[in-house]
CSV table of C-alpha atoms in Angstrom, one decimal:
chain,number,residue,atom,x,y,z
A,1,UNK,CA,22.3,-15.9,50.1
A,2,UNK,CA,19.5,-15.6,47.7
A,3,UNK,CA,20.0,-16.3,44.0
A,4,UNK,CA,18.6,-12.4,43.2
A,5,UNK,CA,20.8,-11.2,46.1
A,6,UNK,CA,23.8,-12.7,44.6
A,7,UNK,CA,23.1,-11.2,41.1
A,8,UNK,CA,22.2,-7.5,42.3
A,9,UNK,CA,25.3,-8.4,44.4
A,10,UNK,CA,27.4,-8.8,41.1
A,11,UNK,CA,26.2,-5.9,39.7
A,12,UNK,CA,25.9,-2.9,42.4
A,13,UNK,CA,29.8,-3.4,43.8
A,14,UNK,CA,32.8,-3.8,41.8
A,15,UNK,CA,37.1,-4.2,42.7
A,16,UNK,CA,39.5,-1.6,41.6
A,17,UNK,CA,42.8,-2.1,41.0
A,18,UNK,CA,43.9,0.2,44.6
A,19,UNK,CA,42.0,-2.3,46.0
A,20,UNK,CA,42.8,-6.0,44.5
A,21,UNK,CA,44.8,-8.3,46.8
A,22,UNK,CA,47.7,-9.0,46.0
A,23,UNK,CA,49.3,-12.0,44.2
A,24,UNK,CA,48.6,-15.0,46.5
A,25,UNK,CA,46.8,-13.4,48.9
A,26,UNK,CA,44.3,-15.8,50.1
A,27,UNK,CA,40.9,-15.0,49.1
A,28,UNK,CA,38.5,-15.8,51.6
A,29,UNK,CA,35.0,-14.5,49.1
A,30,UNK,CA,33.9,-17.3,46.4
A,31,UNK,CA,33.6,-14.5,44.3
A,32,UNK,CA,36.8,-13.1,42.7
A,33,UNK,CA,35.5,-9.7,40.1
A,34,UNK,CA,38.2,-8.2,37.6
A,35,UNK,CA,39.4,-4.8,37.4
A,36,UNK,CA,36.3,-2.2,36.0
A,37,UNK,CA,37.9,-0.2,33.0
A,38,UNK,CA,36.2,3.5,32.6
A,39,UNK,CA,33.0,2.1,34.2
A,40,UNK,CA,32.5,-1.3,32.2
A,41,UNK,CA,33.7,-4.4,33.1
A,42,UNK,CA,33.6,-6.9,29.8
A,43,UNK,CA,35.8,-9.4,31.5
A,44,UNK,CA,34.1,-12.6,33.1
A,45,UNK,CA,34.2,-13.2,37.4
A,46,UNK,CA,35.9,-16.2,38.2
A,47,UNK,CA,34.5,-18.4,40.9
A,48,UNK,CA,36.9,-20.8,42.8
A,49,UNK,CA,34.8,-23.2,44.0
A,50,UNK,CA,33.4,-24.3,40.2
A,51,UNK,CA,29.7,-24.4,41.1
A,52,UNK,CA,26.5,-22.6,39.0
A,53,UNK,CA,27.4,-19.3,40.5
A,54,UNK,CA,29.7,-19.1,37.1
A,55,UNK,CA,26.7,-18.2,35.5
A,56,UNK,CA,25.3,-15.4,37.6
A,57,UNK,CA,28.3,-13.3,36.5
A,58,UNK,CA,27.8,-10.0,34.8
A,59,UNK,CA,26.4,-10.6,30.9
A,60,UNK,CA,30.0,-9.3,28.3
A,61,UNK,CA,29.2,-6.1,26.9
A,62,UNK,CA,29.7,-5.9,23.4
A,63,UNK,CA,30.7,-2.7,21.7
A,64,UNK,CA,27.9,0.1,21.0
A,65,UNK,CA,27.9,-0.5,17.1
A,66,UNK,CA,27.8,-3.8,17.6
A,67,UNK,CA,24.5,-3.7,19.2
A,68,UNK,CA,23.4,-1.3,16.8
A,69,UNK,CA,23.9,-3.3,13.7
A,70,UNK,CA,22.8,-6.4,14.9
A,71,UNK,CA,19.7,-4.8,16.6
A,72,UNK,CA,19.1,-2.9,13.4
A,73,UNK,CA,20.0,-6.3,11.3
A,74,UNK,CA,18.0,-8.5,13.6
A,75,UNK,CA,15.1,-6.3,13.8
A,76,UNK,CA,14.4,-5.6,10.6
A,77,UNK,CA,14.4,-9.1,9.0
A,78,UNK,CA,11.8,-10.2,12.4
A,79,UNK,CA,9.7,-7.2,10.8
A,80,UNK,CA,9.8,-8.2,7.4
A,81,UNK,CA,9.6,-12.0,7.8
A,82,UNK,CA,6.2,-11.4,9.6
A,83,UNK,CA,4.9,-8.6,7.6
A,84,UNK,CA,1.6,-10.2,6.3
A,85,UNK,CA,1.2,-11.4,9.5
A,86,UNK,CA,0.6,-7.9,10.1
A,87,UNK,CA,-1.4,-7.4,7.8
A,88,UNK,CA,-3.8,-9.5,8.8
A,89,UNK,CA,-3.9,-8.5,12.2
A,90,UNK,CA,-4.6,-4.7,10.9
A,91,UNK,CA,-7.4,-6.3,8.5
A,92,UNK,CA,-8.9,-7.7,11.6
A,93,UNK,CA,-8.5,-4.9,14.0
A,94,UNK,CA,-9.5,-2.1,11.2
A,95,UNK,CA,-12.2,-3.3,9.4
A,96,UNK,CA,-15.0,-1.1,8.9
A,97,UNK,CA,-17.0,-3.2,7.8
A,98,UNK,CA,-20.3,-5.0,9.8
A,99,UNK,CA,-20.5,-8.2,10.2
A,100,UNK,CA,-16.6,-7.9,9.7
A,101,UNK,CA,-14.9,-9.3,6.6
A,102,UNK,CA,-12.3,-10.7,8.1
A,103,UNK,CA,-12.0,-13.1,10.9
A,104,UNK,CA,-10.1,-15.9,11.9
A,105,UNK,CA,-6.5,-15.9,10.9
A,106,UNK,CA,-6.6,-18.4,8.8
A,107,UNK,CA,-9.6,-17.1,6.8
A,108,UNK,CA,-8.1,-13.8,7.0
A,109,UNK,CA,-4.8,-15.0,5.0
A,110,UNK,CA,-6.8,-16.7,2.4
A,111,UNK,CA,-8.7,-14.4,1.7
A,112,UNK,CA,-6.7,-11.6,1.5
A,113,UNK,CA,-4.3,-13.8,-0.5
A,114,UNK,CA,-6.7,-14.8,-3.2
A,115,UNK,CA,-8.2,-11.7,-3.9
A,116,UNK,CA,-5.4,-9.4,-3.9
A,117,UNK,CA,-2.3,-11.1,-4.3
A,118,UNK,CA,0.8,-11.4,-2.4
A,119,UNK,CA,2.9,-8.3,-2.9
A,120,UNK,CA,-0.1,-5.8,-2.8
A,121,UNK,CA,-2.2,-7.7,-0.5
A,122,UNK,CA,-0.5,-9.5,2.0
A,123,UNK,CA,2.4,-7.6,1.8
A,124,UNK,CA,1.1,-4.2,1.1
A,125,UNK,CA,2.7,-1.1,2.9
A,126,UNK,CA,6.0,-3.2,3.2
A,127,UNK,CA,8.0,-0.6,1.8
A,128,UNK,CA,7.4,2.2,4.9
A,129,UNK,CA,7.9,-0.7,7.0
A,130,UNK,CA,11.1,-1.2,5.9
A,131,UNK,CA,12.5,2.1,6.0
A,132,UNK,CA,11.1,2.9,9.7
A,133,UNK,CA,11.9,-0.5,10.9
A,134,UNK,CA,16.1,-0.7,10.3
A,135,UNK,CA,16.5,3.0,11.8
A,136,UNK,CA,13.8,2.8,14.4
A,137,UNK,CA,15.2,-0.6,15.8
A,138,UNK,CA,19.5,0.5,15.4
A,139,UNK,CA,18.3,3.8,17.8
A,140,UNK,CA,16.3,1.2,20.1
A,141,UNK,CA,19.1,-1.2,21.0
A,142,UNK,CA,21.9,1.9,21.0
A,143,UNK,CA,19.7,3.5,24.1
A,144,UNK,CA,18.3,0.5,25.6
A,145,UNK,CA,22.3,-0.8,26.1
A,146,UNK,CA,23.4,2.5,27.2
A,147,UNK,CA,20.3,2.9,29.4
A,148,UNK,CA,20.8,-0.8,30.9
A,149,UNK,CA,24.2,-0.2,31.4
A,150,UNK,CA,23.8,2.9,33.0
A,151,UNK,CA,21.5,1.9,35.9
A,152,UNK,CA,23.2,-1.6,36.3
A,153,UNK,CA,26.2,0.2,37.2
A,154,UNK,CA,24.3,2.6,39.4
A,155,UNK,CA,23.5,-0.3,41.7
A,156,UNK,CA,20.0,-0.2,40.2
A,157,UNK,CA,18.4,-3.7,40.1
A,158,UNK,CA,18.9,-5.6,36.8
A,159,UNK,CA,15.4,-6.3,36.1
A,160,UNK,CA,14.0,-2.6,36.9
A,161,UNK,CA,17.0,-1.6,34.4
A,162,UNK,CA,16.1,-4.2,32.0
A,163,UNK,CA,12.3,-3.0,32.2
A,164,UNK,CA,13.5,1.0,32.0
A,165,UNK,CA,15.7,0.1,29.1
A,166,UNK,CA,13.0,-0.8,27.0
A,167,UNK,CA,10.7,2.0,27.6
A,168,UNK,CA,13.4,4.5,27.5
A,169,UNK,CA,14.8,2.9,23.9
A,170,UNK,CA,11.2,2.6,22.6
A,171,UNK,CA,10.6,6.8,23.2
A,172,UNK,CA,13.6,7.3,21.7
A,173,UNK,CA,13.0,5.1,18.7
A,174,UNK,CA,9.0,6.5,18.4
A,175,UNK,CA,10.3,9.7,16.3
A,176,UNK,CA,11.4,7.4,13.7
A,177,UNK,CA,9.2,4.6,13.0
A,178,UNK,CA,5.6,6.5,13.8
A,179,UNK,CA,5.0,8.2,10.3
A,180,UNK,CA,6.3,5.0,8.9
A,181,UNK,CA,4.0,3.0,11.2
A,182,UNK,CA,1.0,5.2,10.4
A,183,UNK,CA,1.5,4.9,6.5
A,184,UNK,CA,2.3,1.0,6.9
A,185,UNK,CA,-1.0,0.5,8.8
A,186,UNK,CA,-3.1,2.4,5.8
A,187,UNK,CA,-2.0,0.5,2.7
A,188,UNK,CA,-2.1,-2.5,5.0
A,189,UNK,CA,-5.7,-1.4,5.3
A,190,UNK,CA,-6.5,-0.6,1.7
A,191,UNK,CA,-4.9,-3.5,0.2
A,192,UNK,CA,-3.7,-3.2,-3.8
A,193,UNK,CA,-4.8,0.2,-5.4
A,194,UNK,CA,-8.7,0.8,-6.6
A,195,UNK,CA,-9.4,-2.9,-4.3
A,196,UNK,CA,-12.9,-4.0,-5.8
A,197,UNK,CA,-12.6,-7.0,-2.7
A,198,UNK,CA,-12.4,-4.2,0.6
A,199,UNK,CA,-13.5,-0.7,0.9
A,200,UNK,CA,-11.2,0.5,3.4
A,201,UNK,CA,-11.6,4.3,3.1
A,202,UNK,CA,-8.1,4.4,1.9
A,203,UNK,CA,-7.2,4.8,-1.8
A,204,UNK,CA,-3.3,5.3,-2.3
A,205,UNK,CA,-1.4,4.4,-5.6
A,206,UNK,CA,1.7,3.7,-3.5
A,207,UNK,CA,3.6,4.7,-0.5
A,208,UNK,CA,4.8,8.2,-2.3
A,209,UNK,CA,1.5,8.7,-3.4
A,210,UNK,CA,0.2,7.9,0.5
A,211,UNK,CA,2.3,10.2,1.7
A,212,UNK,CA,1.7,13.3,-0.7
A,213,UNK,CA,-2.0,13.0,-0.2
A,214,UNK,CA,-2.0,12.6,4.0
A,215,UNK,CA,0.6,16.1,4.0
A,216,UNK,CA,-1.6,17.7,1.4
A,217,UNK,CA,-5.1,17.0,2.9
A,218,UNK,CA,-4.8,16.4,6.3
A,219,UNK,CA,-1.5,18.0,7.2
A,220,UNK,CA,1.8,17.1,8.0
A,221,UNK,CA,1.0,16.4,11.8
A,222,UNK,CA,-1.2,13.3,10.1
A,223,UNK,CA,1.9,11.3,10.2
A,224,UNK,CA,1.9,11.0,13.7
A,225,UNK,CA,-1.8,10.1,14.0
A,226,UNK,CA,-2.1,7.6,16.9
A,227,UNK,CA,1.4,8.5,18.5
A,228,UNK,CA,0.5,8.6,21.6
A,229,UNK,CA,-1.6,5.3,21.2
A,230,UNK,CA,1.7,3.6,19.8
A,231,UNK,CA,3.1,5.1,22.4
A,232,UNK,CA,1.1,3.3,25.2
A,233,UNK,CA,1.6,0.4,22.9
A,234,UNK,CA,5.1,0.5,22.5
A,235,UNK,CA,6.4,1.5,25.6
A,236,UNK,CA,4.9,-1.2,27.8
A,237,UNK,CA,5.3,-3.9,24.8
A,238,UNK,CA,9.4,-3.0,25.0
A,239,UNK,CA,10.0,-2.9,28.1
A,240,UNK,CA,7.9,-6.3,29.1
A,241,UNK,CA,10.1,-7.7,26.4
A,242,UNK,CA,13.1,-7.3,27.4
A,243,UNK,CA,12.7,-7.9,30.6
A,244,UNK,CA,10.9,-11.5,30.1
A,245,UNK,CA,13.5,-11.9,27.7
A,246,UNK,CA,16.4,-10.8,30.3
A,247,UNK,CA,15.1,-13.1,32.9
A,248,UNK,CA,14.7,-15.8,30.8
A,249,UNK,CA,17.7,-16.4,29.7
A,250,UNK,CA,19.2,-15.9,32.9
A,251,UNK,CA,17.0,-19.1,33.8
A,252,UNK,CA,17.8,-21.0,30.7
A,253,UNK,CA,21.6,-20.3,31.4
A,254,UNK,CA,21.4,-22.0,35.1
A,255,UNK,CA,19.7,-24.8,34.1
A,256,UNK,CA,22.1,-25.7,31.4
A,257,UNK,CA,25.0,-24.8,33.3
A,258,UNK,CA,26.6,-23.1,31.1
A,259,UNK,CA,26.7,-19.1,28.9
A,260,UNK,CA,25.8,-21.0,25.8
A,261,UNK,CA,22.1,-22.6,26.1
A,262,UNK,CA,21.8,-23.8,22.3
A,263,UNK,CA,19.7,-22.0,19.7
A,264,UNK,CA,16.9,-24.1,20.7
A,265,UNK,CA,16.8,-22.4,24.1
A,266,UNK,CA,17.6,-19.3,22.3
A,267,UNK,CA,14.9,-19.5,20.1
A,268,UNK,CA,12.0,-20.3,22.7
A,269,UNK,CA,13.5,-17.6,25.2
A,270,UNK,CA,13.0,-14.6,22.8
A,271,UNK,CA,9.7,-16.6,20.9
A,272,UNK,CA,7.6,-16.7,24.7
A,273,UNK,CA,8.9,-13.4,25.6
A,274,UNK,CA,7.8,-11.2,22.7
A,275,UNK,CA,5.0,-13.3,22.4
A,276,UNK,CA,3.6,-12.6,26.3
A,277,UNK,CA,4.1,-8.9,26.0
A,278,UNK,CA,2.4,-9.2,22.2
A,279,UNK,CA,-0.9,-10.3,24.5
A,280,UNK,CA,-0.7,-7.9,27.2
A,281,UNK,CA,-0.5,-5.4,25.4
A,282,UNK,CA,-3.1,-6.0,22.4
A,283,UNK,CA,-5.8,-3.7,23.5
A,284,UNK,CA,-3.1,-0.7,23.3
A,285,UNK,CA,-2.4,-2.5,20.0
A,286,UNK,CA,-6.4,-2.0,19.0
A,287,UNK,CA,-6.7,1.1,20.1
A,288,UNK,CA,-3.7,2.4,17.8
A,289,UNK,CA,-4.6,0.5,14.7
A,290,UNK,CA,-8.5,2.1,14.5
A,291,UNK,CA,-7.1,6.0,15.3
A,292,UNK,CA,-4.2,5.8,12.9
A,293,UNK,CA,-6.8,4.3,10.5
A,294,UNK,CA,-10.0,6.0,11.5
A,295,UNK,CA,-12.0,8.2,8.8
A,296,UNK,CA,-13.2,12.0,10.7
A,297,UNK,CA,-10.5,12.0,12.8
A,298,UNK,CA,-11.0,15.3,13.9
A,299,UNK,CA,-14.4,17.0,13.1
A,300,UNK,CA,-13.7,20.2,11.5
A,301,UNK,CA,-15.5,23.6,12.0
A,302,UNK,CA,-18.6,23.9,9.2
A,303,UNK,CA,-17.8,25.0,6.1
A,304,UNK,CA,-13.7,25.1,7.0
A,305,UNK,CA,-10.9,23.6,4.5
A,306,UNK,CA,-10.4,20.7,7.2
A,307,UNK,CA,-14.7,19.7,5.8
A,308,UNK,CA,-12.4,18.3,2.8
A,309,UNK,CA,-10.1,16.4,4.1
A,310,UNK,CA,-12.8,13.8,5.7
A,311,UNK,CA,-14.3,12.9,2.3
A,312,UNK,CA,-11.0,12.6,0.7
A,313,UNK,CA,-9.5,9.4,2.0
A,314,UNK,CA,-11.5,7.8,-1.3
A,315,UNK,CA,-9.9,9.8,-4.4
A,316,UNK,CA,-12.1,10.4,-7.6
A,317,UNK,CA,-10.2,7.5,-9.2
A,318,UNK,CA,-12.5,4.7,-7.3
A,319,UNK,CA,-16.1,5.9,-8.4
A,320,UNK,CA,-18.8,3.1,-8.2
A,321,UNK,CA,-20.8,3.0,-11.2
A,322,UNK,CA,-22.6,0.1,-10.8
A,323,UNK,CA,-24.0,1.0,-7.4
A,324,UNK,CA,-27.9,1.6,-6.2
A,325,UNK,CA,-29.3,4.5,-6.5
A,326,UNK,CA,-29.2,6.0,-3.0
A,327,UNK,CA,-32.5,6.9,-0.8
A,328,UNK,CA,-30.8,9.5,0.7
A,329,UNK,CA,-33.3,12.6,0.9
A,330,UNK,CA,-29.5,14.8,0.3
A,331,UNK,CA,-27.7,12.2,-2.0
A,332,UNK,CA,-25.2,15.1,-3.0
A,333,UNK,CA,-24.3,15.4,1.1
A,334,UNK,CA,-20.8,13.9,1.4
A,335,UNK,CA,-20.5,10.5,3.7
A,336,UNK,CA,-17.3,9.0,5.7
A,337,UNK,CA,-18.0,5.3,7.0
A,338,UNK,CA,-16.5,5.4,10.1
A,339,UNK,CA,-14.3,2.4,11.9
A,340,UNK,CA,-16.5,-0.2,12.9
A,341,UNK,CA,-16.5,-0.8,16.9
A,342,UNK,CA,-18.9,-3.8,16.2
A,343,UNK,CA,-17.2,-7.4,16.9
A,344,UNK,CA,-18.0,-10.5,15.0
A,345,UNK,CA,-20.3,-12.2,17.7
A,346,UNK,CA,-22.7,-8.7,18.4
A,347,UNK,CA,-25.5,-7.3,17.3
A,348,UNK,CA,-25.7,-4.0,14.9
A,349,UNK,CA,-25.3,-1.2,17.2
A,350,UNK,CA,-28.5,0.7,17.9
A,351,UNK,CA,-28.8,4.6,16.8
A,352,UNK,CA,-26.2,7.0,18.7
A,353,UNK,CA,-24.0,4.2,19.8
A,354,UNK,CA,-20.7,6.1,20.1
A,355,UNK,CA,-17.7,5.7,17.6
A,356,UNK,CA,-14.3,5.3,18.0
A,357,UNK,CA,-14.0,9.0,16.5
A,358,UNK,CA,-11.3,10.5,19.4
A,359,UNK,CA,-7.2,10.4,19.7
A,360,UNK,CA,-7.5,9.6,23.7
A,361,UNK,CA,-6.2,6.4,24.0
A,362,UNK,CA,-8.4,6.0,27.4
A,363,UNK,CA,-11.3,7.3,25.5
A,364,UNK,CA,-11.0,5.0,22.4
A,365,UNK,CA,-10.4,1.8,25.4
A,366,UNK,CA,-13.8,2.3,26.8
A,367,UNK,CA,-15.6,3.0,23.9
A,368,UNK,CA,-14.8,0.0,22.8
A,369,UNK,CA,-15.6,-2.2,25.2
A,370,UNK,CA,-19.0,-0.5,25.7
A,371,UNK,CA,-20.0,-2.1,22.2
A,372,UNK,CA,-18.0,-4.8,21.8
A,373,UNK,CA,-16.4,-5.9,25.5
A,374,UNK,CA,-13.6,-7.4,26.9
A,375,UNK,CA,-13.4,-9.4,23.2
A,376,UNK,CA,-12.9,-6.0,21.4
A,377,UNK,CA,-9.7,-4.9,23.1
A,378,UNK,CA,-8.5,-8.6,22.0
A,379,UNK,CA,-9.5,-8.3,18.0
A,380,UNK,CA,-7.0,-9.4,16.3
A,381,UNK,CA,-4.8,-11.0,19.6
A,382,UNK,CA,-4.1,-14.5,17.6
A,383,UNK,CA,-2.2,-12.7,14.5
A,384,UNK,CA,-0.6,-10.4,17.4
A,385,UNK,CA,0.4,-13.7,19.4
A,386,UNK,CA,2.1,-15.3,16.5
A,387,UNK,CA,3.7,-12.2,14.7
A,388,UNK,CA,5.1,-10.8,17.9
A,389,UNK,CA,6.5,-14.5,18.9
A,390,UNK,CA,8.6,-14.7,15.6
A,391,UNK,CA,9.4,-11.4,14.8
A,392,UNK,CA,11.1,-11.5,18.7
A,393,UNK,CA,12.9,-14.8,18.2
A,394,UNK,CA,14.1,-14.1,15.0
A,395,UNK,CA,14.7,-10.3,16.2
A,396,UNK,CA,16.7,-11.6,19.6
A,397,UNK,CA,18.2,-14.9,18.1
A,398,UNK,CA,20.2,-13.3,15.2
A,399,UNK,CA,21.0,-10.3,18.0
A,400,UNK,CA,22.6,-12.6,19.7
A,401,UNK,CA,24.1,-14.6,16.5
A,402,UNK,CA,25.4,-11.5,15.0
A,403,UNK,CA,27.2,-10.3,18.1
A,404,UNK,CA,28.8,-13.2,18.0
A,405,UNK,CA,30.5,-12.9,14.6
A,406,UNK,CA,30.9,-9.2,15.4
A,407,UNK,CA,32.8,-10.1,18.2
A,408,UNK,CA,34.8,-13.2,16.3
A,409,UNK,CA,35.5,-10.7,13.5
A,410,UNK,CA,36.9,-8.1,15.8
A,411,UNK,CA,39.5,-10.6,17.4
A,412,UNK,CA,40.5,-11.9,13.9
A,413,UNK,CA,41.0,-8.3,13.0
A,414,UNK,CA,43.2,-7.6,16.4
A,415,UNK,CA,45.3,-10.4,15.7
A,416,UNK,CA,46.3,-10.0,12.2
């Protein structure tokens, strides 16, 4: 028997009590499964004959809460550890600038780092970060262990239910941290508060601030700019994830034999998952950063109220006095720099090249690669690489750390 036969095996049938054999009875199986309480079975199979097959035994299945807090826990420090990371990676991928400011990574993080500082440059927009990212993950591991539970006990196969798990625990989780993400990714943008280093079409005092001015002058559906692009972002990125991550560690486990593979295992497991589906899934990434970031989202009807609200990302606070006098036959005409869709390695774009002014995610993808190619969908992938790599070991590995004490805790408590 195959190894993946014997693990759906493990998880699609299951002994009741009605049916256990009784006190020794010889068992003729080398597989002996404990008694399923209300649908869960937390206990461990035994296996007689001591080989490997120890390991393929369903994973323990730690309370709800549990997985909650040290999701939410876990989650949150990955997020904050890696925030100017970020950063970095939304300087790269948002620019509107041509030739593009910021570059390589390393170029990117000193610059941004001597011109605007470390709390308002590097880590500017932290504070919506923070407040989608505790919520937005506790909601993500509540539904993807319900969810995985659910199907593994359905007979479903482990990796399809590690792979729906994700994208059912992202959706879920989506309602919470877009605005956040969308308000993040603009002061990420705009740097420290009237920046004389990057014009980024953005101009907020602070998050409050961000967030009075998107509801006032672009509406309250503004905060969800770019959800379906996080969406396709998300989704796949989750589910890929967890399922590299899954299978993984079910390989690191039967190599070393044993449950416990060591934190240095632990670490590269959840490191080269998030960091794969951090890759794959950069385009999507792309694609969200410029719409949630992109100046005349929507083109509004001449002469409407919505004609305001595209010249208004740069409040009156930010004039320019020391600028040329313009050309311009209609200097008093209001202009909006849009999101530049040129790479660093092209030419300018000739007169009507298109611009990434639409909320299809589809539409924005090919658009982009018609000016910049197959390396425009993959601005910004190194920062992605490396931010998605820690923030999922240190994410997963304190998951799995916190359980632990969780679970220590809980039999201290029992016993007292």
């Amino acid at each position: 028997m195959s190894l993946t036969s014997r693990v759906f095996g493990l998880f699609s049938t299951a002994a009741s009590d009605s049916t256990a054999p009784p006190a020794g009875d010889s068992h003729t199986s080398t597989w002996t499964q404990s008694t399923l309480i209300g649908g869960i079975d937390d206990s461990h199979h035994s296996v007689r004959n001591g080989d490997l097959a120890l390991l393929e035994d369903e994973e323990p299945r730690p309370p709800y809460l549990h997985a909650m807090l040290a999701g939410g826990t876990g989650g949150t420090c990955g997020d904050m550890l890696m925030h100017s990371l970020d950063t970095v990676k939304t300087r790269q991928q948002g620019d509107p600038t041509f030739p593009p400011k910021y570059t390589s990574m390393g170029q990117s993080y000193s610059t941004i780092y001597r011109q605007e500082g470390f709390s308002r440059g590097l880590y500017g927009g932290v504070t919506p970060a923070l407040l989608g990212s505790f919520p937005g993950t506790v909601i993500f591991f509540g539904v993807y262990e319900y969810t995985k539970r659910l199907m593994i006990d359905s007979g479903i196969n482990p990796s399809i239910a590690y792979l729906s798990g994700g994208f059912f625990a992202d959706l879920a989780a989506s309602i919470v941290y877009v605005p956040s993400e969308v308000l993040k990714t603009r002061l990420q943008l705009q740097g420290r508060y009237n920046n004389p280093h990057f014009n980024s079409g953005y101009n907020y005092r602070n998050m409050r601030d961000g967030f009075r001015q998107i509801v006032r002058m672009e509406g309250f559906s503004a905060l969800f700019h770019g959800y379906k692009a996080t969406i396709f972002r998300d989704l796949p990125f989750s589910a890929l994830q967890f399922a590299f991550y899954e299978k993984e560690q079910s390989m690191a486990k039967h190599w070393v034999g044993k449950r416990d593979i060591g934190l240095g295992l632990e670490i590269l497991t959840a490191a080269t998952a998030g960091g794969m589906a951090g890759v794959i899934t950069c385009p999507m990434d792309v694609v969200k950063t410029r719409i949630q970031t992109q100046q005349n989202h929507l083109e509004p009807p001449s002469g409407s109220s919505g004609a305001k609200h595209c010249v208004e990302h740069v409040p009156k606070e930010s004039p320019r006095p020391h600028a040329p006098a313009s050309s311009h036959p209609h200097p008093s005409r209001p202009h909006s720099r849009p999101i530049s869709t040129s790479g660093a390695n092209t030419s300018i774009p000739p007169p009507g090249t298109p611009r990434l002014d639409t909320s299809s995610v589809f539409t924005g993808l090919k658009m982009i690669y018609r000016t910049e190619g197959i390396a425009g969908w993959f601005r910004g992938v190194g920062p992605r690489g490396v931010w998605t790599s820690i923030q999922s070991g240190t994410m997963l590995v304190m998951y799995q750390y916190l359980l632990k004490q969780l679970e220590a805790y809980q039999v201290l408590e029992e016993c007292l």
